[in-house]
Each structure stands twice: as C-alpha cells, then as structure tokens.
Short mmCIF file of C-alpha atoms in Angstrom, two decimals:
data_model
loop_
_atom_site.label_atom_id
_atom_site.label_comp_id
_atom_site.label_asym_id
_atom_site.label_seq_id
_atom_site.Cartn_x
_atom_site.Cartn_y
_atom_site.Cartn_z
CA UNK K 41 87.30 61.33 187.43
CA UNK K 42 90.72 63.07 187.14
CA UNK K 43 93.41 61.09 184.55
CA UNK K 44 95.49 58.57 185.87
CA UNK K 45 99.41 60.38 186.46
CA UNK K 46 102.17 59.19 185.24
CA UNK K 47 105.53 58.07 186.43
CA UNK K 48 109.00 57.35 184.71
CA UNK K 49 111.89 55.54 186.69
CA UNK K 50 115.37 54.92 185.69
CA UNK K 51 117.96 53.04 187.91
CA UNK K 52 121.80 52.87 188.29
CA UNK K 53 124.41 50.94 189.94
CA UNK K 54 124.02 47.65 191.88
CA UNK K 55 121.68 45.23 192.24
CA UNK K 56 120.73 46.21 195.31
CA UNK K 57 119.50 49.44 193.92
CA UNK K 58 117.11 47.24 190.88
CA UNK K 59 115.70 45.67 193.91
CA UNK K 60 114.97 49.36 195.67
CA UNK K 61 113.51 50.41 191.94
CA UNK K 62 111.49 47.11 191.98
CA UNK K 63 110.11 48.03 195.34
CA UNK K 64 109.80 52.13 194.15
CA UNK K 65 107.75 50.77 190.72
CA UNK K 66 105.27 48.60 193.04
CA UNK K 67 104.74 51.97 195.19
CA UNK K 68 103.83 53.94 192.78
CA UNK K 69 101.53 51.45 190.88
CA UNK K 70 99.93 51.14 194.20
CA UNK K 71 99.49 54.70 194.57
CA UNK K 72 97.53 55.17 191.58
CA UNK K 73 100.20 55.89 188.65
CA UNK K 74 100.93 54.08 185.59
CA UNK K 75 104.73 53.69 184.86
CA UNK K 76 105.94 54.77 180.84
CA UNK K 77 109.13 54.31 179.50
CA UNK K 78 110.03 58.10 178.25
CA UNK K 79 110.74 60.63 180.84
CA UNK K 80 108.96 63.54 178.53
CA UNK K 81 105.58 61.51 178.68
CA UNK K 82 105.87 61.30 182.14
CA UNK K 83 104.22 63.24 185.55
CA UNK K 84 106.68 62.36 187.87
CA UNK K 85 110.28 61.37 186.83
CA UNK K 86 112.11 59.26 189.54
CA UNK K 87 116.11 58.61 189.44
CA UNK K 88 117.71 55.85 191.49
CA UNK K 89 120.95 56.85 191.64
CA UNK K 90 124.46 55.32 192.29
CA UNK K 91 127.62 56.88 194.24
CA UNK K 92 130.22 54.36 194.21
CA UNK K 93 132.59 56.13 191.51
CA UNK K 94 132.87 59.59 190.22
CA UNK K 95 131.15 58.72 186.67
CA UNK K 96 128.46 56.62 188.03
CA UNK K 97 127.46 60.05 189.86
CA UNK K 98 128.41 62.82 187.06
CA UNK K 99 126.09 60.09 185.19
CA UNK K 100 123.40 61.63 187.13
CA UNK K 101 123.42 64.89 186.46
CA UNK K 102 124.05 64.23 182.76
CA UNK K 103 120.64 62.39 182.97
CA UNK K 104 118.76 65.28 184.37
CA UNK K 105 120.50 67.60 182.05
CA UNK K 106 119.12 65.47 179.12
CA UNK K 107 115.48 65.03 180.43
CA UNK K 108 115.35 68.85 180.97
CA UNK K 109 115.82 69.41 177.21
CA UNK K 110 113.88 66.81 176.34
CA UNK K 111 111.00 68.22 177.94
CA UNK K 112 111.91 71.66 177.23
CA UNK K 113 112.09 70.70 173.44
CA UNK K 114 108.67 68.92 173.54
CA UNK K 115 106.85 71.77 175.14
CA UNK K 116 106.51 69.73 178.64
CA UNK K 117 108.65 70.96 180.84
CA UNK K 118 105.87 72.57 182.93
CA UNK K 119 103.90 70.53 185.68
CA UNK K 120 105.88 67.53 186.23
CA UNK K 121 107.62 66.70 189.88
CA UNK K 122 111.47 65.08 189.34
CA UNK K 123 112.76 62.91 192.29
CA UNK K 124 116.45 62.03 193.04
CA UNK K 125 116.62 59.03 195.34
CA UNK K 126 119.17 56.50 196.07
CA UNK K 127 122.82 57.27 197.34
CA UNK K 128 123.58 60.45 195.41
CA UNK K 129 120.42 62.13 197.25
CA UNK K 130 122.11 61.01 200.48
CA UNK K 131 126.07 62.63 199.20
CA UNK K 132 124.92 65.67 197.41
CA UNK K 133 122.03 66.43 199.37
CA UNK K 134 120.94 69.91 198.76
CA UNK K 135 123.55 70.00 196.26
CA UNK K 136 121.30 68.45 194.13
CA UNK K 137 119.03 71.49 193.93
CA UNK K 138 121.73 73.80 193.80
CA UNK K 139 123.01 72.12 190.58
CA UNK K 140 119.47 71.22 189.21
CA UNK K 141 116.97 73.66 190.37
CA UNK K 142 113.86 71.91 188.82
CA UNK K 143 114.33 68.75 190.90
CA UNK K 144 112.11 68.92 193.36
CA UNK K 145 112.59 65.53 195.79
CA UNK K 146 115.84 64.16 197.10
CA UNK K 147 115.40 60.96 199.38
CA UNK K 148 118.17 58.93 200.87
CA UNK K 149 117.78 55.32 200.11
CA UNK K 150 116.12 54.94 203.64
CA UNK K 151 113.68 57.09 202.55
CA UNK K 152 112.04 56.23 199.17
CA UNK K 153 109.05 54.46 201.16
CA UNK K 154 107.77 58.18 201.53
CA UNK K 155 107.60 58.86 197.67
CA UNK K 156 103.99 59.01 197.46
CA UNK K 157 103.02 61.58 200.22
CA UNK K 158 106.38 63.81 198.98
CA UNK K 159 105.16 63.72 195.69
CA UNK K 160 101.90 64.94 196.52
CA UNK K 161 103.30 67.49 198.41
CA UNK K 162 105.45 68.87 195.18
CA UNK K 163 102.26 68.73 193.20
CA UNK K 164 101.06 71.43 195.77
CA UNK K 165 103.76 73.17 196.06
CA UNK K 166 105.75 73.00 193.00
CA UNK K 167 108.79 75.59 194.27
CA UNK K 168 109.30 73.75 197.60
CA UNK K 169 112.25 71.52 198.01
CA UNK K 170 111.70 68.31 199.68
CA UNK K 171 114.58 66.15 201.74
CA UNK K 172 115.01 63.60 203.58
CA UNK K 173 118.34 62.11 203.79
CA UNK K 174 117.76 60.54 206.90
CA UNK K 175 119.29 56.59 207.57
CA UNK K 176 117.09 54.34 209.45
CA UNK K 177 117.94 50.85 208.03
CA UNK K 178 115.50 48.45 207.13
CA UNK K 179 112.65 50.65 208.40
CA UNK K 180 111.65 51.32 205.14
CA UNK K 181 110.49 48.04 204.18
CA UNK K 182 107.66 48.64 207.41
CA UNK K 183 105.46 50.13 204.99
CA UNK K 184 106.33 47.87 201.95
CA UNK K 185 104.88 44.53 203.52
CA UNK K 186 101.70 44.83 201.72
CA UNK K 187 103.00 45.31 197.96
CA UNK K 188 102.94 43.21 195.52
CA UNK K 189 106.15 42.43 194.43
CA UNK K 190 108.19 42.92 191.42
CA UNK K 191 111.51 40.88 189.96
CA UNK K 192 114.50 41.64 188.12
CA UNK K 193 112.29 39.31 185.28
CA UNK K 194 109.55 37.12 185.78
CA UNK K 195 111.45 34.45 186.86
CA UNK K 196 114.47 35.42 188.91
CA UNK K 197 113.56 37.96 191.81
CA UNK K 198 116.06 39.44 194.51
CA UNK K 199 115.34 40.08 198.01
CA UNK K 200 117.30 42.36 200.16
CA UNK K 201 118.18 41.07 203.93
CA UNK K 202 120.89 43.64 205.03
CA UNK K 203 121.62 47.06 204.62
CA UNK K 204 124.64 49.42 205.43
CA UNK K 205 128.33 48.18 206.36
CA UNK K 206 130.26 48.85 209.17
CA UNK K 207 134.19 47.99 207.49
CA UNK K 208 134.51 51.27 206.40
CA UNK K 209 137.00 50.84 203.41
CA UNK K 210 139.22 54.09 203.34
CA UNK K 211 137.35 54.17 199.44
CA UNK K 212 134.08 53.43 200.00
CA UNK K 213 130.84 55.55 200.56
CA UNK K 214 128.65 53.08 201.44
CA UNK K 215 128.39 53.66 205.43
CA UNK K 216 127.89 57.13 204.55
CA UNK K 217 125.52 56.77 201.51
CA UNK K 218 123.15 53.68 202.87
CA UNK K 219 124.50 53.52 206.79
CA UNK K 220 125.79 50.85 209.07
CA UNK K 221 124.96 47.34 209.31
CA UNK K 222 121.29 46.40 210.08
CA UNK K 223 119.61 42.78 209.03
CA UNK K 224 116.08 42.53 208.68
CA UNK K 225 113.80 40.40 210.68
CA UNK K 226 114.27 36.49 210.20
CA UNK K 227 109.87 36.20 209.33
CA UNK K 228 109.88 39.37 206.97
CA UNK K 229 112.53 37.81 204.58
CA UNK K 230 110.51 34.14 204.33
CA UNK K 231 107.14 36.04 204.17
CA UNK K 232 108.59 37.91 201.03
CA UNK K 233 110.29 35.11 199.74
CA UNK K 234 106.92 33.19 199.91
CA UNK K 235 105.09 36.10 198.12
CA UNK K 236 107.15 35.27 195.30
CA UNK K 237 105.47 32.05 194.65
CA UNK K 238 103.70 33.21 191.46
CA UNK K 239 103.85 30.57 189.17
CA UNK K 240 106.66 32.40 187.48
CA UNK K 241 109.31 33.13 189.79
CA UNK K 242 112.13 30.27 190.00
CA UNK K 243 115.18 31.86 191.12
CA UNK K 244 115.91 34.09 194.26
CA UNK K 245 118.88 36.50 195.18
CA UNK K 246 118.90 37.60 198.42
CA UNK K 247 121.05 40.80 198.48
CA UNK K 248 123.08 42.87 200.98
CA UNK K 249 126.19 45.12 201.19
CA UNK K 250 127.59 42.27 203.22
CA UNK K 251 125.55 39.63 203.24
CA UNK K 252 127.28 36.47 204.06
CA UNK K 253 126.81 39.27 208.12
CA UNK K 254 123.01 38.98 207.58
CA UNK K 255 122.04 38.50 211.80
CA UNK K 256 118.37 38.94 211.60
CA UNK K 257 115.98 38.17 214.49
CA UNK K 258 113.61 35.85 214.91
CA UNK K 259 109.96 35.70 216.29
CA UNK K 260 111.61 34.41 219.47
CA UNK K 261 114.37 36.45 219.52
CA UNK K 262 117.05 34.34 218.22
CA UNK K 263 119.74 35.58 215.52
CA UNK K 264 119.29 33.89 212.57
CA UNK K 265 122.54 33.71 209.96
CA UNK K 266 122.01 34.05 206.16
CA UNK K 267 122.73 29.81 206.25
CA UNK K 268 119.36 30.06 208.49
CA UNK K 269 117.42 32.11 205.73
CA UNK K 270 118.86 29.71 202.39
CA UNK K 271 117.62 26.22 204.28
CA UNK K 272 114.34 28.28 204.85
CA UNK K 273 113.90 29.54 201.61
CA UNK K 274 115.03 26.77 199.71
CA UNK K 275 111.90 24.41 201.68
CA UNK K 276 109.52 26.29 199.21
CA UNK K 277 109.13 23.80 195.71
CA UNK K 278 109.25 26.95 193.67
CA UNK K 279 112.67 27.96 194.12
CA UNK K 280 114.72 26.26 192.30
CA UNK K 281 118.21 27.85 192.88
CA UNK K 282 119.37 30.09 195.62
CA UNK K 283 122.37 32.77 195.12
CA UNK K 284 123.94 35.18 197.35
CA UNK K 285 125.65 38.60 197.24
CA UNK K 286 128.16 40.54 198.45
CA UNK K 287 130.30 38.77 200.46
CA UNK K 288 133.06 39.81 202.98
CA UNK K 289 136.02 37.31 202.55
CA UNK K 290 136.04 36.81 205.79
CA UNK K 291 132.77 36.54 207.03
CA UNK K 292 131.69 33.53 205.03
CA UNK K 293 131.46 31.17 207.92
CA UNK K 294 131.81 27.12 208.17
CA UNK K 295 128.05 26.47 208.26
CA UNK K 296 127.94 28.61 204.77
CA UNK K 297 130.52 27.38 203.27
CA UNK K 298 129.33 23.60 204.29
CA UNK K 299 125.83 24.93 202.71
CA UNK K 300 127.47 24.54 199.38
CA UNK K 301 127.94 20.89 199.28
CA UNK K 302 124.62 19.75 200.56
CA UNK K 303 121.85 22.64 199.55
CA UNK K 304 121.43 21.69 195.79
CA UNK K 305 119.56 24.77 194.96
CA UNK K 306 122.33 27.19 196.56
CA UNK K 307 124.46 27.78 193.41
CA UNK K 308 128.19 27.41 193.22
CA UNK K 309 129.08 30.96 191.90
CA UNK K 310 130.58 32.74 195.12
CA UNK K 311 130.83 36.52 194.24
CA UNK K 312 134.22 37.66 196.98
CA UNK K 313 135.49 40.90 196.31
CA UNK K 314 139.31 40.70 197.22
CA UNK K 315 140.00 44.69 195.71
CA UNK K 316 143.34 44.15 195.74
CA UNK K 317 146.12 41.41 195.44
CA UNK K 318 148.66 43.26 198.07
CA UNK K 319 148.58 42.86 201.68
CA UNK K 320 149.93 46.63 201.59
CA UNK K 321 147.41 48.17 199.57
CA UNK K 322 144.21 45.75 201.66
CA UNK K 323 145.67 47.47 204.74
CA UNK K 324 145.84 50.95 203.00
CA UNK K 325 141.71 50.06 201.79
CA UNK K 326 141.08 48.99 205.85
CA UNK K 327 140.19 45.48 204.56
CA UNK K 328 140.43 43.61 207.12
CA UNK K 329 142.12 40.35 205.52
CA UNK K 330 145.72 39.78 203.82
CA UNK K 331 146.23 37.85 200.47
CA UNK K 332 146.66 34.96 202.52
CA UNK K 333 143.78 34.99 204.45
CA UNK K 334 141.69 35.52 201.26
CA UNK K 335 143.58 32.48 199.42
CA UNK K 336 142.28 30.38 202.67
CA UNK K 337 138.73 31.09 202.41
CA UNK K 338 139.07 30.01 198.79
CA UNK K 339 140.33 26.40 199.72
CA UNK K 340 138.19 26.43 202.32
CA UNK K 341 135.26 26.53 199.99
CA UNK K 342 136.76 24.24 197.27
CA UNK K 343 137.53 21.34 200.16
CA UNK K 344 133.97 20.92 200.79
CA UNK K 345 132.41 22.11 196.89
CA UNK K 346 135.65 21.31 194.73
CA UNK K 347 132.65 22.46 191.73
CA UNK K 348 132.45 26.32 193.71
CA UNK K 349 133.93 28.76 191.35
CA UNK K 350 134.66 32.69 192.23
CA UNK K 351 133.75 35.78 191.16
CA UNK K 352 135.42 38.97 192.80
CA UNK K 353 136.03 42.74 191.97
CA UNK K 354 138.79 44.52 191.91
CA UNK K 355 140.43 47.83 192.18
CA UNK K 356 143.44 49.68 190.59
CA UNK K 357 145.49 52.73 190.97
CA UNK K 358 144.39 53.12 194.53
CA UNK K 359 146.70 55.93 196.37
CA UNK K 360 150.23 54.50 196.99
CA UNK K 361 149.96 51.00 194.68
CA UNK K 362 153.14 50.48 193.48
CA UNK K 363 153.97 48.44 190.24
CA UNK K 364 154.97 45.52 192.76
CA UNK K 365 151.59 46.06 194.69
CA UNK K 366 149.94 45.95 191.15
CA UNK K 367 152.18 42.68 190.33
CA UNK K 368 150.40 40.76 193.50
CA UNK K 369 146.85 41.62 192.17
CA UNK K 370 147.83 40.15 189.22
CA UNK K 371 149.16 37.42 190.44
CA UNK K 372 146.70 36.55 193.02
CA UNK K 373 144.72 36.45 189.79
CA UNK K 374 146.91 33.68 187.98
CA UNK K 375 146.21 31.72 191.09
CA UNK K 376 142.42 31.72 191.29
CA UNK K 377 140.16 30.94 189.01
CA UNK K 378 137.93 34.12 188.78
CA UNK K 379 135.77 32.96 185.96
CA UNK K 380 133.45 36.36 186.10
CA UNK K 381 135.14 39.61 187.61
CA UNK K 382 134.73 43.12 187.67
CA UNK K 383 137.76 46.02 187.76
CA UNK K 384 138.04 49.20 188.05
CA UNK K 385 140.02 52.33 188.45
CA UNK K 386 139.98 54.02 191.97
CA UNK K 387 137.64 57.06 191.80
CA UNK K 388 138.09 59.45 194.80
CA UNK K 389 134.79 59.80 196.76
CA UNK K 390 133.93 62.42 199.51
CA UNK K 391 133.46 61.84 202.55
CA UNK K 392 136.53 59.15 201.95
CA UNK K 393 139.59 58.92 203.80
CA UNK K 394 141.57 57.40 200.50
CA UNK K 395 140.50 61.28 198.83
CA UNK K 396 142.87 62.66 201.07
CA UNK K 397 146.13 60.11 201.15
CA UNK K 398 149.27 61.49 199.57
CA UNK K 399 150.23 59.31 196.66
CA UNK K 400 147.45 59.41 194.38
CA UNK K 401 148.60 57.13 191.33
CA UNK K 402 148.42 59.38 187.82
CA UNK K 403 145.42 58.36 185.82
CA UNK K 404 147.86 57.67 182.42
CA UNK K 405 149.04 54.80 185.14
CA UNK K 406 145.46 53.20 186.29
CA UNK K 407 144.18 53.19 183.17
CA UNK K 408 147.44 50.92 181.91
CA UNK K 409 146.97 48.64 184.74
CA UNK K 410 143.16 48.35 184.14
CA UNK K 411 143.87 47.82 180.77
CA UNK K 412 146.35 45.05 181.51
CA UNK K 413 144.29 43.26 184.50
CA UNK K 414 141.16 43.28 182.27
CA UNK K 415 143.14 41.10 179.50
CA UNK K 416 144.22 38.77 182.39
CA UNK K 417 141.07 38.58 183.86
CA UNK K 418 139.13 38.45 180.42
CA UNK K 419 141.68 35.23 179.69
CA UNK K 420 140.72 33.77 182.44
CA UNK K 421 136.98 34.00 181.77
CA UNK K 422 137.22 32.84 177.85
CA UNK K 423 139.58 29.71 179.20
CA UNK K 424 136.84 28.73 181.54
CA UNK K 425 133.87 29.22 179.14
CA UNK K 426 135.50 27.37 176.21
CA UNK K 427 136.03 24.34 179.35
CA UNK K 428 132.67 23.96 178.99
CA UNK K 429 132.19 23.16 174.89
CA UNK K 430 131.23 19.59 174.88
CA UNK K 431 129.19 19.24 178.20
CA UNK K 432 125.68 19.88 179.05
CA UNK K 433 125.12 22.56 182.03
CA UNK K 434 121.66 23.63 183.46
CA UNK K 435 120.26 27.02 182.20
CA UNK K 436 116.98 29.28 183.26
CA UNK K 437 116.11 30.34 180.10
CA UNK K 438 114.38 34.04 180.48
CA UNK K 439 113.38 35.52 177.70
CA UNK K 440 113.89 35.99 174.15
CA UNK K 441 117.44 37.07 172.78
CA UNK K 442 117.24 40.58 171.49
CA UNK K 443 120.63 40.75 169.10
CA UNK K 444 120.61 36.65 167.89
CA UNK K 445 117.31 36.08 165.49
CA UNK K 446 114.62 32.53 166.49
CA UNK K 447 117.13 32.29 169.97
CA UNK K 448 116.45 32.73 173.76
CA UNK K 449 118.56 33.98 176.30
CA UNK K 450 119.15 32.43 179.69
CA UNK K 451 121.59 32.21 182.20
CA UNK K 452 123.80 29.36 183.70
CA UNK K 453 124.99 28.03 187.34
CA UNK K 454 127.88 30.73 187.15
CA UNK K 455 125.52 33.29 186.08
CA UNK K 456 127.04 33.08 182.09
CA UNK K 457 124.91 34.25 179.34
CA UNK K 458 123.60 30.99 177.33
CA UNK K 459 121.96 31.20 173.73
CA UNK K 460 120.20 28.52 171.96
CA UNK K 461 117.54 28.05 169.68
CA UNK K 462 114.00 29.69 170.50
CA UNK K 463 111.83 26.64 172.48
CA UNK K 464 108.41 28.54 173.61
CA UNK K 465 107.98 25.51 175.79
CA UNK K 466 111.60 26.31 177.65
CA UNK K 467 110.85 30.06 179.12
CA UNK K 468 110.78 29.97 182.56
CA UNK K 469 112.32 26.57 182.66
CA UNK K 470 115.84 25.23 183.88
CA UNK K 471 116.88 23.17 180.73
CA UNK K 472 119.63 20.88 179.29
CA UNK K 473 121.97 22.38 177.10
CA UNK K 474 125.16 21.10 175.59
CA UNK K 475 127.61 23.83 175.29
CA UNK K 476 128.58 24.28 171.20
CA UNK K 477 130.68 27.75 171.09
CA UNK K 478 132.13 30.18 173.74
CA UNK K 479 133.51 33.41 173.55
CA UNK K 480 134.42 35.52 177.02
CA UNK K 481 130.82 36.42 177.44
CA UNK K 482 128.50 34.42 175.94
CA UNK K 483 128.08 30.64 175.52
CA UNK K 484 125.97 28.95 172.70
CA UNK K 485 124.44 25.59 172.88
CA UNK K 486 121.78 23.49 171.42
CA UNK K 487 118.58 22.07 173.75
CA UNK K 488 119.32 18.03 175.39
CA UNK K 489 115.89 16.85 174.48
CA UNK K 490 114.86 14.98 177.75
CA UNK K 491 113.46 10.73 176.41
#
C-alpha cells in the first residue's frame, strides 16, 4: 500500500477566501492526503492567494520564494507539486510561471474544485503547466455537496451565498479576479447550514462580496433575499447567532434592516464599507451612493435597532483626494460611530480604471492621512470599548488565549476580542461576562456565574 501524500495550505486575504481554504482542506482530506503545517514536509503545497492591494499580492511571491529555499535547504525540493489558487492565479495567470517556474497549478477561485484530478496530473507530468482561470460562479460548490465541512474554529463556521460583484469600483479587482454577481441556490445554503449541526458549531457567517444582493433561487423558482436565508437558518436550535458580510450601503433593504430588531440571533455589528467620506472621491471610486445617502442607511438602521453599531472600511490617497476630500472622510467619521474599522492606502491594481487617472496622490501624502485617520478611528474604537467597563455583554468563548497565561479567548456581539479567566466548562459556550478593562482591541472581564 503506497504512503499516504501530503498536503500544506496557507491562505490570505478575506474571509471569503478562509472559507474557500476550509472547503480546499476538506478536498484534499477526502482525496486521500493528510494536511501538515510546514510546507518542506509537504507533497503538495497549496497557496490561496489575495489580490486586493499590491502587498497582499507581492506577499505571494515572497511566500513561494521562501518555500523554495526552504526546500532547497532541506534537500526536498524534488517531487513535490505547488498550486497557486485564489485571485492572484486569476490576475497573473501565466505570469505566475513565468516568475516562479516550479509552480506547477494556477486555478482561478472558480476553479479549486478541480485540485485533485490537476494534482494528479502534475504528479505525472511534473514539467507541464496546468491553468484554469476560468469564472463560472458558484459552480464550484456542484462537486463540494458531499464534503464534510470545515469552520473557521469549531464553533463559528462561515458559509458563502454569493460570489462576484457587478459595481465595478474604478479600484477594485474583484469582477475581474472572482467575476460578476451570482447567488447560490436558496436549498444548497440551508442544506450546508444544516450540515453544520455538529454538536460544536454555534455561530454562522454567511459570506459574499455583496451580500446584503444575495437573490438565490428556490426549489420552485422563487428569488429568495439574504432576509429569506437568516429566518431559515436561524429555525435550526444550534445556531445561536447569525452575522453577515459585505454589505453594499445601499443594498441593505427594509426587510433586512427590520431583521435586526426582531431576529435575536442576527447580531447587531453591521460591517458597511463607505471607502470614502467625499461625495467627489465616491463618484471618482463609481460608488454608487453620496455621503448623504450613506448617513441615511445608518439612521435607517438605528430607528428600528437603536443597539446596531457599524463597522466600515476605508480608503485613502485615492487619485485626485484633496485635503478637503480627506477632511469629509474624517469627518463622516466624527459622525458615526465606527466602533471596528479597517483603512488603507489606495494600491493601484491592473486591470483598474483608478491605475490610469491623472492625479495619483504622492505616497509621503497617503501614508500621513492613514496615519491620521487610523488615530481617529482607533479613538473611536477605545471610547466605545472602555463604554462597556461595568456591564455584562454575551461572549462565545473559543479557545484558549495564546499570549494571557490560565485565560480563554472569545469574542463579543461586535465581534471584540474578550479575555477572562480559563473555565473548561465555558468553551463552546455563549457566557456572561462583566467587562473589567479595555484597551482599543481587547476587552477583559471576569465570568457572571449564572444562580
């Protein structure tokens, strides 16, 4: 009987590519390999990889770089198959091999479903190149059905509902990397939601590029809208809370937003990227909302869930802000409480019509505005963390805390990192804890002891 192969996988970017490597680690288990955590030790190495900025894709080809002399150094660098999947596969394409001529897969994100039979195919032919950088939606998850499924722990899981965008933001490779818009079918989502029901898993995500536009079919025929698949999921007595992300500001919808106030497992953290407090620059981006517009959907949402609180990311330096443009983002942020936000400087992609507009802003000048939103934003965060010192907030507790000795880590409603004292009897659980200290990322409490 031949030795079981081996397979190492590493993933970056979203969460919607740790749900792809999820899926990708249950393929390959099913297939016959056994996963290890160093690349050298491995048959086949697998990268998920991430295209949204310039650095999350030079990150990349560091990697492969690194695992070449790492093999080379350990005397392994022969007979091993190295697969690039995810959205740099579907930019760089045959790039890939002309940069790194021992990788020998690249698969579009549509495509990882065909791992297996491409990997067997290297095996046989180790100085072929394999590609496929083909979109076809949700296709992929066709031949997935039957896997078991893994989570992002063992109690929080995400499921992904909708693929691609169709906005096309003059910055943004997504419709190029992962395709346009397409929802999966109403029945597929609740069957793997239901598969889930493990005696571990409490907490679901469902996922999307745009979510809150998740239009699925039903059995009958009928479009089903992402408040259609939360009511569903959240009839199962093992899910205990529900999130969401990403949303479009303006795709939200009444019925959603009403969700908020009535579904008790739907949790009030709303992640809304706005990008960018100027109506000049959101026209500039092609998103297709004003400050205004934005600020509406945010009292729209507090009127019916005054408890809802925001999450959003932002962008600066895109081509043509001006320090004014760069005043509204800021101020837009002294107006709304984002209690959890992420920022960054605008990174020129291919394929993107922002790479080619005149008034690119010099980096000295978006790495002074980062600098300077990130304080405001970081403010804003600490002021709402040390709100809560004093009262006593639900928390999943997950697992064990790595850096603080005897604690646990878990999470809270708005998705905050909690820390109290280790409880065996409290993994897994949503418990009581009253809030003792609070910095801008982490909150520390003590367990409520239910009499």
């Amino acid at each position: 009987m031949s030795e079981m192969k081996t397979f190492y996988l590493k993933t970056f970017g979203c969460q919607m590519n740790i749900y792809d490597s999820h899926r990708v680690y249950d393929l390959m288990q099913s297939n016959g390999y056994s996963f290890v955590d160093n690349p050298v030790d491995a048959d086949v190495v697998i990268l998920n990889t991430c295209y949204i900025r310039e650095k999350a894709s030079e990150k990349i080809f560091s990697e492969l770089g690194r695992i070449k002399v790492a093999k080379k150094h350990s005397g392994k660098f022969d007979n091993f198959v190295v697969a690039v999947i995810g959205c740099v596969a579907k930019a760089e394409e045959n790039n890939i091999f002309d940069r790194v001529p021992y990788v020998n897969i690249v698969l579009s994100p549509s495509k990882y479903h065909l791992l297996p039979e491409k990997i067997s195919i290297a095996f046989n032919n180790p100085d072929e190149k394999i590609i496929d950088v083909g979109l076809n939606g949700v296709e992929k998850f066709d031949y997935l059905t039957d896997i078991s499924l893994s989570s992002l722990s063992d109690y929080s899981a995400f499921i992904s509902v909708q693929e691609g965008c169709d906005k096309f933001c003059t910055y943004c490779v997504v419709p190029y990397t992962r395709g346009r818009e397409v929802s999966r079918p109403f029945e597929d989502v609740i069957e793997e939601a239901k598969k889930l029901d493990n005696g571990k898993t409490i907490e679901i995500t469902l996922l999307g590029q745009n979510v809150s536009a998740y239009n699925g079919k039903d059995a009958s025929g009928n479009q089903r809208c992402l408040a259609d698949l939360i009511e569903e999921i959240a009839k199962f007595d093992f899910v205990k809370r529900i999130r969401y992300i990403t949303s479009y500001p303006t795709q939200l919808g009444d019925r959603l937003i009403k969700l908020h106030s009535t579904e008790k497992k739907l949790q009030p953290l709303l992640f809304v990227p706005i990008q960018s407090g100027s109506d000049n620059v959101l026209k500039k981006m092609n998103r297709r909302y004003n400050q205004q517009q934005y600020k509406q959907m945010i009292d729209d949402v507090l009127s019916v869930f005054p408890d809802a609180k925001f999450s959003s990311d932002f962008i600066v330096g895109f081509p043509g802000e001006t320090d004014d443009d760069f005043k509204q983002t800021l101020k837009i942020v002294d107006e709304v409480e984002f209690i959890n936000s992420f920022s960054f400087k605008y990174s020129p992609r291919p394929h993107t019509p922002a790479q080619k507009m005149d008034n690119q802003v010099p980096e000295d000048v978006k790495t002074k505005r980062l600098i300077e939103l990130q304080k405001l934003l970081s403010d804003k965060q600490l002021a709402f963390n040390k709100s809560l010192i004093g009262k006593v907030i639900p928390v999943l507790f997950e697992s064990v805390a790595k850096k603080e000795k005897n604690s646990m880590f878990g999470k809270s409603e708005f998705m905050q990192t909690v820390i109290a004292d280790y409880n065996e009897n409290c993994i897994g659980k949503i418990v009581d804890v009253k809030i003792l200290e609070a910095d801008a990322f982490t909150l520390k409490g003590e367990l409520i002891e239910k009499k």
